[in-house]
Short mmCIF file of C-alpha atoms in Angstrom, two decimals:
data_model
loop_
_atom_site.label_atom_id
_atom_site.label_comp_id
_atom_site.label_asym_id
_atom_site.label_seq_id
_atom_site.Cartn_x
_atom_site.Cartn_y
_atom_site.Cartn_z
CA UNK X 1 24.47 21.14 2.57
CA UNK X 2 22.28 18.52 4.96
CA UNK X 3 23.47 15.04 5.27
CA UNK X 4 20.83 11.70 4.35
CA UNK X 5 19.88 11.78 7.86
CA UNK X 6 19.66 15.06 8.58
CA UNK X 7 17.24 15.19 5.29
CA UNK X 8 15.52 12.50 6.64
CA UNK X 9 15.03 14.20 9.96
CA UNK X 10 13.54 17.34 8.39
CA UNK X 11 10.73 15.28 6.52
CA UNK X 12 10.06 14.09 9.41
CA UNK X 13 9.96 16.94 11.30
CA UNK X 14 7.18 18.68 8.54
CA UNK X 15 4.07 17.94 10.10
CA UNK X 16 4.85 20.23 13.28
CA UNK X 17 4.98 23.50 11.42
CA UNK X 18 2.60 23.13 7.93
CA UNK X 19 -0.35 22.04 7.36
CA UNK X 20 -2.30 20.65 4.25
CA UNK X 21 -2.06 23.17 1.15
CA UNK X 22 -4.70 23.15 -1.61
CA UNK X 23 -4.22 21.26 -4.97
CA UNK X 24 -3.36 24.61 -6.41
CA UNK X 25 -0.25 24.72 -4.44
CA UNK X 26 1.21 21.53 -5.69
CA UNK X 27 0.69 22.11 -8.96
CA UNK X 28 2.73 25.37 -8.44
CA UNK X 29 5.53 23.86 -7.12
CA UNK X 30 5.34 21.31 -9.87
CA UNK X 31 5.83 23.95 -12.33
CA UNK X 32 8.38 25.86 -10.62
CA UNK X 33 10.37 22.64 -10.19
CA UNK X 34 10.29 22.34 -13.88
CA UNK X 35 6.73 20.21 -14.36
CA UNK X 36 8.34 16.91 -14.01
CA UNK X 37 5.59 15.15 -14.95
CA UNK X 38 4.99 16.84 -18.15
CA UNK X 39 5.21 14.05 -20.61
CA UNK X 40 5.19 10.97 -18.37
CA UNK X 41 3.21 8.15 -18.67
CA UNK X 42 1.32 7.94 -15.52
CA UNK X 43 -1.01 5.20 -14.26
CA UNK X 44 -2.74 7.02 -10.53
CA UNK X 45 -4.05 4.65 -8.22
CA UNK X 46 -6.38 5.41 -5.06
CA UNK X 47 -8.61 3.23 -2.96
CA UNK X 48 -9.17 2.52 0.85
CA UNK X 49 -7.40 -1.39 0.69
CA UNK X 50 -5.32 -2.95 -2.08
CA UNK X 51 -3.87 -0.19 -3.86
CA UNK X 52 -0.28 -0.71 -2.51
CA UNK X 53 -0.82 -4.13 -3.87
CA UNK X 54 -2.61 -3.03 -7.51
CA UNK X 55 0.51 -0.80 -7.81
CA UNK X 56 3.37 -3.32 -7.49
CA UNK X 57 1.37 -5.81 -9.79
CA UNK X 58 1.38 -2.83 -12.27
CA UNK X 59 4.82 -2.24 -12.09
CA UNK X 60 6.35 -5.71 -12.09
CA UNK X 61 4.77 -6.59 -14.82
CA UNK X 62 5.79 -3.64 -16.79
CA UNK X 63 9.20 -4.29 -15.39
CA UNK X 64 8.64 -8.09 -16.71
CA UNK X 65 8.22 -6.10 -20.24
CA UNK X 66 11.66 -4.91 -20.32
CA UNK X 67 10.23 -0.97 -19.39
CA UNK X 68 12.21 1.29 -16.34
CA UNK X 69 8.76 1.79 -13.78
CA UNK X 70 8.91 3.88 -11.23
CA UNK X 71 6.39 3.53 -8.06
CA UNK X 72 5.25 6.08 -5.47
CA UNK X 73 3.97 4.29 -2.81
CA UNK X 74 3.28 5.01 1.20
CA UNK X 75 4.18 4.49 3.99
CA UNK X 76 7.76 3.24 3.82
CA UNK X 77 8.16 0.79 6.14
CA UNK X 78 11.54 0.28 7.52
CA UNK X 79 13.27 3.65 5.34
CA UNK X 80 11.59 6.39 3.84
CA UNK X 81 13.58 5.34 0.56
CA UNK X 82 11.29 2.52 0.31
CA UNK X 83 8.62 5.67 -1.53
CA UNK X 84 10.60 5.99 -4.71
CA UNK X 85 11.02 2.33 -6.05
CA UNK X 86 12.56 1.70 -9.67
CA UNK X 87 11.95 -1.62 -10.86
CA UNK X 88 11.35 -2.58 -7.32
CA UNK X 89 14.53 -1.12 -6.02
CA UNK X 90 14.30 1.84 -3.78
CA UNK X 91 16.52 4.74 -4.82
CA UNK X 92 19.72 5.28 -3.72
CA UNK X 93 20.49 7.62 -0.36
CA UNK X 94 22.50 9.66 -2.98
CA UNK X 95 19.60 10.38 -5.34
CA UNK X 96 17.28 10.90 -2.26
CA UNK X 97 19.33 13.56 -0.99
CA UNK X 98 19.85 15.14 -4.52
CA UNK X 99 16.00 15.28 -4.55
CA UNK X 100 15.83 16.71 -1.08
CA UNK X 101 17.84 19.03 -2.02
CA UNK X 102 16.11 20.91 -5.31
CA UNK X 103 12.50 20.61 -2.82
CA UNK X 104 14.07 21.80 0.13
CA UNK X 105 15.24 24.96 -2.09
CA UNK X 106 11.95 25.84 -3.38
CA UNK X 107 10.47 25.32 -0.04
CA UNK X 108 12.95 27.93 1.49
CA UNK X 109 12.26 30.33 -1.32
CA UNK X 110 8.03 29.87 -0.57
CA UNK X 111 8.31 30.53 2.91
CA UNK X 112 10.69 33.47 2.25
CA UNK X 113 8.33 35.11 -0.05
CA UNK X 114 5.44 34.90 2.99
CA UNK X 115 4.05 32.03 0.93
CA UNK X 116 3.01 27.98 1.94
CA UNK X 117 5.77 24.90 2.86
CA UNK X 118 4.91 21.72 1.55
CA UNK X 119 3.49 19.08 3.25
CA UNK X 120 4.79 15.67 4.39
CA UNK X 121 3.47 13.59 1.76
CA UNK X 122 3.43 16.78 -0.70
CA UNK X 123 7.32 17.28 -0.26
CA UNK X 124 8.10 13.74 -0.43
CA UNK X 125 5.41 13.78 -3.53
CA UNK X 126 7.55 16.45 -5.72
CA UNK X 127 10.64 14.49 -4.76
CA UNK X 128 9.35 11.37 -6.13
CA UNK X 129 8.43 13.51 -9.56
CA UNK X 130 12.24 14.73 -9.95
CA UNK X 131 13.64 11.18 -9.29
CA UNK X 132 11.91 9.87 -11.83
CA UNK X 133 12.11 12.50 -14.49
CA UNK X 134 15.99 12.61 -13.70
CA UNK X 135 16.37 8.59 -14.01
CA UNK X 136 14.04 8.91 -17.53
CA UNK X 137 11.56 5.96 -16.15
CA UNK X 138 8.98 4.66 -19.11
CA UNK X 139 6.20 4.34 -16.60
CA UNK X 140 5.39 5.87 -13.36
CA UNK X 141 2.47 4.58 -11.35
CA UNK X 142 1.49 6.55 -8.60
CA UNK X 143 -0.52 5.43 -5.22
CA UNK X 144 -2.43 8.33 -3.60
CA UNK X 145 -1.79 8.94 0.04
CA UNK X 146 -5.34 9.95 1.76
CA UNK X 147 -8.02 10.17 0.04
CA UNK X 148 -7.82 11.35 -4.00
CA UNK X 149 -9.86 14.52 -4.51
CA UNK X 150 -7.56 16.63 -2.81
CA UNK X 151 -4.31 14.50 -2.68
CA UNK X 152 -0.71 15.85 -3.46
CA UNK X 153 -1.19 13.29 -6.14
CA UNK X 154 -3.69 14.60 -7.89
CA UNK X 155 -1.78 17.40 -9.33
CA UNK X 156 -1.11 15.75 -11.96
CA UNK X 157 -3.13 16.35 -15.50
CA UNK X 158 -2.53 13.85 -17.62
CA UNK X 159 -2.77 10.00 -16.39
CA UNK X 160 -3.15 7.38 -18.87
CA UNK X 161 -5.63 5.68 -16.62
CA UNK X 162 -6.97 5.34 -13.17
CA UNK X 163 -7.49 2.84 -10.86
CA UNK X 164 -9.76 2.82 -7.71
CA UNK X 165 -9.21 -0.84 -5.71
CA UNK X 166 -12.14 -1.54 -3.17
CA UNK X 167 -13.54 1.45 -0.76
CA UNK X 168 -14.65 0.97 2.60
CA UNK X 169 -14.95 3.09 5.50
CA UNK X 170 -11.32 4.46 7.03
CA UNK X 171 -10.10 7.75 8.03
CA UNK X 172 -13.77 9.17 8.17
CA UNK X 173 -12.89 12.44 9.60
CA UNK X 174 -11.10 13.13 6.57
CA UNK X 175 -13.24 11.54 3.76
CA UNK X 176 -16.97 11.54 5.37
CA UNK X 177 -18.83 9.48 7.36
CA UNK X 178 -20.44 7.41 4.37
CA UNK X 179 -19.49 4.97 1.20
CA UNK X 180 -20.28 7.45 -0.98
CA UNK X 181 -18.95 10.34 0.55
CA UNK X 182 -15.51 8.56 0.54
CA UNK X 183 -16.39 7.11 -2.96
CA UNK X 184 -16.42 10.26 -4.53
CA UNK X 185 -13.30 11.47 -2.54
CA UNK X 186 -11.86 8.03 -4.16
CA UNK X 187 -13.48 9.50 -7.32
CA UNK X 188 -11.92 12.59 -7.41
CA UNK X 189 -8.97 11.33 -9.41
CA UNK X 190 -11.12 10.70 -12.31
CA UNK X 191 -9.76 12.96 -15.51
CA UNK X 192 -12.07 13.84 -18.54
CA UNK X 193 -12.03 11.06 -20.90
CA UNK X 194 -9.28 9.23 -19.20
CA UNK X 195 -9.89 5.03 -18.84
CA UNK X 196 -11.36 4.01 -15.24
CA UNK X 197 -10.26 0.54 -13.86
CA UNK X 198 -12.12 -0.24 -10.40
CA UNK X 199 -13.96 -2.77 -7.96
CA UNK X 200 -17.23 -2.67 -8.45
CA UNK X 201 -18.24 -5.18 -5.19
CA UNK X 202 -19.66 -2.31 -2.91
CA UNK X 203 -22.90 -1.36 -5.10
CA UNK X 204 -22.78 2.05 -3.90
CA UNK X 205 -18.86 2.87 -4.26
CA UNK X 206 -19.84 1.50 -7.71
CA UNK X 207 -22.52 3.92 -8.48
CA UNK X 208 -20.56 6.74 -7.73
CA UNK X 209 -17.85 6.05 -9.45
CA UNK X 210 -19.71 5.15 -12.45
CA UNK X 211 -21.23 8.34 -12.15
CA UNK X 212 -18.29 10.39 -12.13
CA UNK X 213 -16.38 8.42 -15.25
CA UNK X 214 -20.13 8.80 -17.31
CA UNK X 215 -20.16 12.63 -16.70
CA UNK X 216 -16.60 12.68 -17.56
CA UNK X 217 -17.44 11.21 -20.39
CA UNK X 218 -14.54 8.07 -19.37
CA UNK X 219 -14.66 4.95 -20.52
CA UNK X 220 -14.70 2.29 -17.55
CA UNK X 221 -13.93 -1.23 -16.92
CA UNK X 222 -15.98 -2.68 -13.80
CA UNK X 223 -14.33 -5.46 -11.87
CA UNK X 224 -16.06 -7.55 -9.43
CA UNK X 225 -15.66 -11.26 -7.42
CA UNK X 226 -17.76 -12.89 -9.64
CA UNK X 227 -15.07 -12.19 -12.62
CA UNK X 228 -12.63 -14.40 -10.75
CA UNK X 229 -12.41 -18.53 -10.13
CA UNK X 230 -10.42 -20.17 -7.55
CA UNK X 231 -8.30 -23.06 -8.87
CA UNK X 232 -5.40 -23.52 -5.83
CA UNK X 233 -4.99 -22.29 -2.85
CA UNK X 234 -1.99 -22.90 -0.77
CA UNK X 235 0.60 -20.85 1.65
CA UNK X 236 3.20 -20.37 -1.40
CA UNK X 237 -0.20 -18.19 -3.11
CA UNK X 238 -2.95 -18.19 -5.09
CA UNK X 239 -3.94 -20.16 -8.48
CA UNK X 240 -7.52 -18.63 -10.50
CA UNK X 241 -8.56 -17.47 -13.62
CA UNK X 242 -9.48 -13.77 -14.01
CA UNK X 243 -12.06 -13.29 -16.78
CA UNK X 244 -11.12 -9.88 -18.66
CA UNK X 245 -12.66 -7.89 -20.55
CA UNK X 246 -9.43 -7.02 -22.29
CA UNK X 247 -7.97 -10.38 -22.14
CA UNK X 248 -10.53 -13.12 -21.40
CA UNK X 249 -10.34 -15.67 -19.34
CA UNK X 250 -6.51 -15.34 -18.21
CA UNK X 251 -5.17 -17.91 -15.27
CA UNK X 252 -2.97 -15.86 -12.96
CA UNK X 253 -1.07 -17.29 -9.80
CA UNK X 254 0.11 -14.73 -7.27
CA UNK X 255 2.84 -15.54 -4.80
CA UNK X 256 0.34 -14.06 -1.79
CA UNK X 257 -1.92 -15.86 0.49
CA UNK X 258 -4.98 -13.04 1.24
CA UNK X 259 -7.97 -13.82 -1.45
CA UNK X 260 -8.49 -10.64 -1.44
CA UNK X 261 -5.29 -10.30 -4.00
CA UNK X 262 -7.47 -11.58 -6.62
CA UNK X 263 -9.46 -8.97 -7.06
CA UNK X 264 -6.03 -6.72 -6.67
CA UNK X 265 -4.63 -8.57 -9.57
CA UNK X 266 -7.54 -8.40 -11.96
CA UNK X 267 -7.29 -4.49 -11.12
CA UNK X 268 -3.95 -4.45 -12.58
CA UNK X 269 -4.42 -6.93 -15.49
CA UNK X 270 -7.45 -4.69 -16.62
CA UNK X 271 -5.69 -1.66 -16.00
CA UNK X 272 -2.80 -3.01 -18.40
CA UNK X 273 -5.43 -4.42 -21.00
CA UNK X 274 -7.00 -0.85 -21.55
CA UNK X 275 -3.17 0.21 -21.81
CA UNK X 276 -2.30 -2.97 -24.30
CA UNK X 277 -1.92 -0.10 -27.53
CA UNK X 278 0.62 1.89 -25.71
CA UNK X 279 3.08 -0.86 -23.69
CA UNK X 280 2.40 -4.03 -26.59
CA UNK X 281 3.15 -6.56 -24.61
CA UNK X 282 1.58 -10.28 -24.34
CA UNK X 283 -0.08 -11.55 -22.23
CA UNK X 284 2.25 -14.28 -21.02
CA UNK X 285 4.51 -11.58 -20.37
CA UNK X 286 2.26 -9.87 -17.74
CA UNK X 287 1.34 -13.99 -16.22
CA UNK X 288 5.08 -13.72 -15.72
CA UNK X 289 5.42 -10.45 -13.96
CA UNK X 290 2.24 -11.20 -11.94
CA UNK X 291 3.99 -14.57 -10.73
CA UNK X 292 7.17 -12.37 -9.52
CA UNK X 293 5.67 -9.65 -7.82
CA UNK X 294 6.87 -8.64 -4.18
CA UNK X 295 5.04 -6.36 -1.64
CA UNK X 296 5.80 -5.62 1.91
CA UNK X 297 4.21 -6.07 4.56
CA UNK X 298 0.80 -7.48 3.01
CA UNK X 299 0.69 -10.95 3.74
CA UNK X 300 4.11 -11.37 2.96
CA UNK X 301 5.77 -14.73 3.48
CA UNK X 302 9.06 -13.38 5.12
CA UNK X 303 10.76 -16.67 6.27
CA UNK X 304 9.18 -20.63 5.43
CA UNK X 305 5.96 -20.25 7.69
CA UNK X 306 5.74 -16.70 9.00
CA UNK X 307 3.55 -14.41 7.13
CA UNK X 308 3.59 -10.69 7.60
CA UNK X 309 0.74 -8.34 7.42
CA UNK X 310 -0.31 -4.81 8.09
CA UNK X 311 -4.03 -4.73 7.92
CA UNK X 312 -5.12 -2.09 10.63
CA UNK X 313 -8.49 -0.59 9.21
CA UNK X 314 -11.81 -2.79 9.99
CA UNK X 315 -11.62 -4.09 6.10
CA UNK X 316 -7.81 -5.19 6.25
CA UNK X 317 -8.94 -6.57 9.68
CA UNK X 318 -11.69 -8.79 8.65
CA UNK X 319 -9.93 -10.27 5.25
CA UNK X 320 -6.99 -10.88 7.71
CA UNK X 321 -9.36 -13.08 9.52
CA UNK X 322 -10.88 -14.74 6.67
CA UNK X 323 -6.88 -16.16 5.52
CA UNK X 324 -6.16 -17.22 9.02
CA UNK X 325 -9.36 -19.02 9.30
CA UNK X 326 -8.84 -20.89 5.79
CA UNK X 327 -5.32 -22.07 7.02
CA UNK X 328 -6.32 -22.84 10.17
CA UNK X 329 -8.14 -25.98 8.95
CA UNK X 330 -4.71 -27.66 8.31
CA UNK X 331 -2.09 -25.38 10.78
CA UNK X 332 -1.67 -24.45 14.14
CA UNK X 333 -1.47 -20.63 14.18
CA UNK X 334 0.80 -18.45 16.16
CA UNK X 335 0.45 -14.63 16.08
CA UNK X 336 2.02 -11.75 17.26
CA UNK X 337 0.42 -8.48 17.53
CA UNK X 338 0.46 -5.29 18.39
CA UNK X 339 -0.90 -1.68 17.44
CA UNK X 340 -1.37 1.90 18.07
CA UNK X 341 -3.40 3.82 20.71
CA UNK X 342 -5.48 5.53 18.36
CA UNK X 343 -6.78 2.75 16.48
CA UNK X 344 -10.16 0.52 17.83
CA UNK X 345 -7.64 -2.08 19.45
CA UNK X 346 -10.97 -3.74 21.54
CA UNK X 347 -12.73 -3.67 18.16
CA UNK X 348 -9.88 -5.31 16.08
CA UNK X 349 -8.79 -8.19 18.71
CA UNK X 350 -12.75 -9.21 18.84
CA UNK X 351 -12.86 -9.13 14.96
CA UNK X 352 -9.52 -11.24 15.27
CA UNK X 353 -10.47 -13.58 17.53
CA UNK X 354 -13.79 -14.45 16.21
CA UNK X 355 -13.69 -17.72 14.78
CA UNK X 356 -10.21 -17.98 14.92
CA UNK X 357 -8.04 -20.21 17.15
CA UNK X 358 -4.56 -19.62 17.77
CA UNK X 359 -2.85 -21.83 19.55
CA UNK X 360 -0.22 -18.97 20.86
CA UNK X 361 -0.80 -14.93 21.07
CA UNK X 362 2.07 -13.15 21.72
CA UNK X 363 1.77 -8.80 22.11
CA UNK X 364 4.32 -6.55 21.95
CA UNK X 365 4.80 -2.94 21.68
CA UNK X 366 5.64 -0.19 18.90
CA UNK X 367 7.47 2.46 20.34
CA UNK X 368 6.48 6.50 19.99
CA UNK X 369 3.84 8.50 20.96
CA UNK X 370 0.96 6.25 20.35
CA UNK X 371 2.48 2.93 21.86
CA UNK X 372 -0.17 1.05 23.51
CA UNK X 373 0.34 -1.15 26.59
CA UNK X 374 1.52 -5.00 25.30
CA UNK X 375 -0.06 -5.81 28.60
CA UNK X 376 -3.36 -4.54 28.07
CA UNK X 377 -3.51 -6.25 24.59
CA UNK X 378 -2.79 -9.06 26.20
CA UNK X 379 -5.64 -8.90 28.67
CA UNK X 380 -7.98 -8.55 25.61
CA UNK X 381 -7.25 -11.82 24.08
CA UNK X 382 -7.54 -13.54 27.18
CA UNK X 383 -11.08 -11.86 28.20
CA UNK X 384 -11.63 -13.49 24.32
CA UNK X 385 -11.04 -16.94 25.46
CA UNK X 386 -7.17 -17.57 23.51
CA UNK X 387 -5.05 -19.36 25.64
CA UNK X 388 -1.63 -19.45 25.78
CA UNK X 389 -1.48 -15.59 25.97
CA UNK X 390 2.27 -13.75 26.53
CA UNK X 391 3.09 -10.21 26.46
CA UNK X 392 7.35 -8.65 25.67
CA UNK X 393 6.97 -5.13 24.92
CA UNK X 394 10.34 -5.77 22.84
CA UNK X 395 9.17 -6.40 19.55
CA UNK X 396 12.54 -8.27 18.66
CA UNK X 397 12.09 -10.67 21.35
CA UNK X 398 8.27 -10.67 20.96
CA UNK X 399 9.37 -12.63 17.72
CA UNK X 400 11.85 -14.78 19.69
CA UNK X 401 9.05 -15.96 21.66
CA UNK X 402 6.25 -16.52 18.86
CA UNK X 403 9.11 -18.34 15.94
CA UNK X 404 9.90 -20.82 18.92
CA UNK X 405 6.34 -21.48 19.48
CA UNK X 406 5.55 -21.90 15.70
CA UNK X 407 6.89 -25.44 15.79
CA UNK X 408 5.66 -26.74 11.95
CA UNK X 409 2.79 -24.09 11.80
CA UNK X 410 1.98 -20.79 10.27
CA UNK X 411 2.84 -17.60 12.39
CA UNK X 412 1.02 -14.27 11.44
CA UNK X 413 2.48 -11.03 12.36
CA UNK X 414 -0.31 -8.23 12.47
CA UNK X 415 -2.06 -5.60 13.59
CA UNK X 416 -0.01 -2.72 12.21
CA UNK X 417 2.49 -1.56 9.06
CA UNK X 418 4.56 -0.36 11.86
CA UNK X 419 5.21 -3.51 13.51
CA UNK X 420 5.82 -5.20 10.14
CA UNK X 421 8.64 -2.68 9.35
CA UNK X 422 9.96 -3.30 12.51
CA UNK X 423 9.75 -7.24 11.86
CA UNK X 424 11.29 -7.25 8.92
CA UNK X 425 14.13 -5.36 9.77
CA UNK X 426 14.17 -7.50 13.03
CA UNK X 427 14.22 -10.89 10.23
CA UNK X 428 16.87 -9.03 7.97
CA UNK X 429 19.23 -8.61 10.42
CA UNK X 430 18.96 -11.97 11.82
CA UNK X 431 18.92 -14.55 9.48
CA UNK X 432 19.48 -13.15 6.15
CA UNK X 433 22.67 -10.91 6.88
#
């Protein structure tokens, strides 16, 4: 019988002795777990940014509706709990471990036969499946890991719609080296006849995905900038009216600062329109859910005046940029960084720091294998002309250091998910506990 931790520790330890199985092979184990999904009401959501963010708006406004959601979602960012969410509460170490458990079996019994071990993401996948079939959700909205085509997620046959949130070029030596090529990799999540919700702004994501719902014969809902208007626009969120096709014109405020969570939420009130027949609820009651939904670590206000964020592709990057630069007009700006060694660190801290003036930068360090020098990010926003430049490789006292130079601006922590796990835990600790 293994412990929470030492279940933990095993996931973990998965990548060092499997590697990725074929669609087939989640399916199996699926059905030899008992098809947990058979029967559920499943809304599957892919995308290269936003669809962490399309899948909480989903689900709290569900939850809003009075129905038991449950969300898949990756990465976790302080505990790998954080995967499996009912009604925004991560399960229980007890019903994680019950999970591990009945996956860890039918691993054991794969291998033993000469066969395939699951994944990461696939074994933590069929977990999520038995924790919600166990705990009898309504709804269960699932966010795809990498890609969509050939995702663990993807196993499963009968969504009630899909959603694919903006595409843009990340993790090209798994998708392709193109738009389209990572389009239709987005794409491949598409079902015959099932609805299609997505963000038509990139003309060429659009034209493949439009492609693949026609010659599924799906019918599909096409989303774009134009369909939104901003009213109010302030550091508690974001005031505008989203014109529907479902709904019409619909005025939405979401408790985020990024614009980019328009488009996000119109992605999720569409996707709940072309659902309207099967959950019945009004409208007001998804304004309402909209208005309370929470999501970590995506420019998430975690105390009065320090905002969160994990943006680490060249997309997350640059509408990172474009928030900081409309708040800058009226606050100074403090921000802490840091990332990972494998990212394009010179890349991001010139896309930061273009147009941007902070009037503190403080770098610290993630720890692991691909820590990069706190130091040498430092160096980089100097060479970029911000002042006012410190480097702690402690991320706890990294924070220390920016909060007391925040005075009555905004601080912005960002550069990686991992640093904002690490943050918030760091915040949690401190002043809420």
């Amino acid at each position: 019988m293994f412990t929470y931790e030492e279940a933990v520790q095993y996931i973990e330890d998965i990548p060092k002795f499997t590697t990725k199985n074929k669609l087939e092979h989640t399916r199996h184990c699926l059905d030899l777990l008992g098809s947990p999904d058979e029967g559920k009401k499943i809304i599957h959501v892919a995308g290269t940014n936003g669809k962490g963010s399309v899948c909480a708006f989903i689900s709290t406004m569900l939850e809003e509706g009075g129905y038991k959601c449950g969300l898949f979602t990756s990465p976790h960012l302080v505990k790998i709990n954080e995967r499996f969410q009912i009604n925004e509460v991560m399960v229980s170490d007890e019903i994680f471990l019950e999970a591990f458990c009945r996956v860890k079996e039918l691993a054991d019994s794969l291998v033993e036969k000469g066969d395939y071990h699951p994944t990461y993401f696939e074994f933590l996948f069929l977990m999520g499946m038995l924790i919600f079939a166990k705990e009898e959700v309504d709804y269960i909205v699932l966010e795809t890991g990498l890609g969509g085509r050939l995702d663990a997620t993807n196993s499963v046959r009968n969504p009630l719609v899909c959603v694919i949130t903006s595409i843009s070029l990340d993790h090209v030596e798994y998708l392709g080296n193109t738009i389209r090529e990572i389009a239709g990799e987005k794409a491949g999540i598409i079902k015959p006849g099932v609805p299609v919700v997505f963000d038509g702004n990139n003309p060429e994501a659009a034209e493949v995905i439009r492609g693949r719902a026609e010659s599924l014969e799906c019918p599909w809902y096409e989303m774009k900038e134009e369909n939104q208007k901003l009213k109010d626009y302030t550091p508690e969120g974001i005031r505008f009216v989203s014109d529907s096709r479902v709904y019409g014109e619909t005025e939405l405020f979401v408790p985020f600062i990024a614009r980019y969570q328009m488009m996000n939420a119109a992605l999720a009130l569409e996707a709940m329109g072309v659902l309207k027949k099967d959950h019945h609820l009004e409208k007001d009651t998804l304004i309402r859910g909209m208005r309370n939904t929470r999501w970590q670590g995506r420019m998430e206000t975690i105390l009065p005046g320090v905002i969160v964020d994990g943006a680490h592709n060249e997309d997350g990057i640059a509408k990172f940029a474009e928030t900081v630069e409309f708040f800058q007009k009226d606050y100074p700006i403090t921000l802490l960084f840091s990332t990972v060694s494998d990212k394009d660190f010179r890349d991001m801290i010139h896309e930061i720091c273009r147009g941007l003036h902070f009037s503190c930068v403080v770098t610290t360090e993630i720890w692991g294998s691909r820590k990069q020098s706190a130091a040498e990010l430092a160096e980089l926003f100097k060479k970029e002309g911000c002042q006012n430049v410190y480097a702690q490789p402690n991320p706890e006292k990294a924070f220390d250091m920016a909060y007391a130079q925040k005075g009555n601006g905004l601080m912005f922590v960002a550069g990686s998910l991992y640093l904002a796990g690490e943050i918030k835990d760091y915040v949690r600790r401190t002043f809420h506990d």
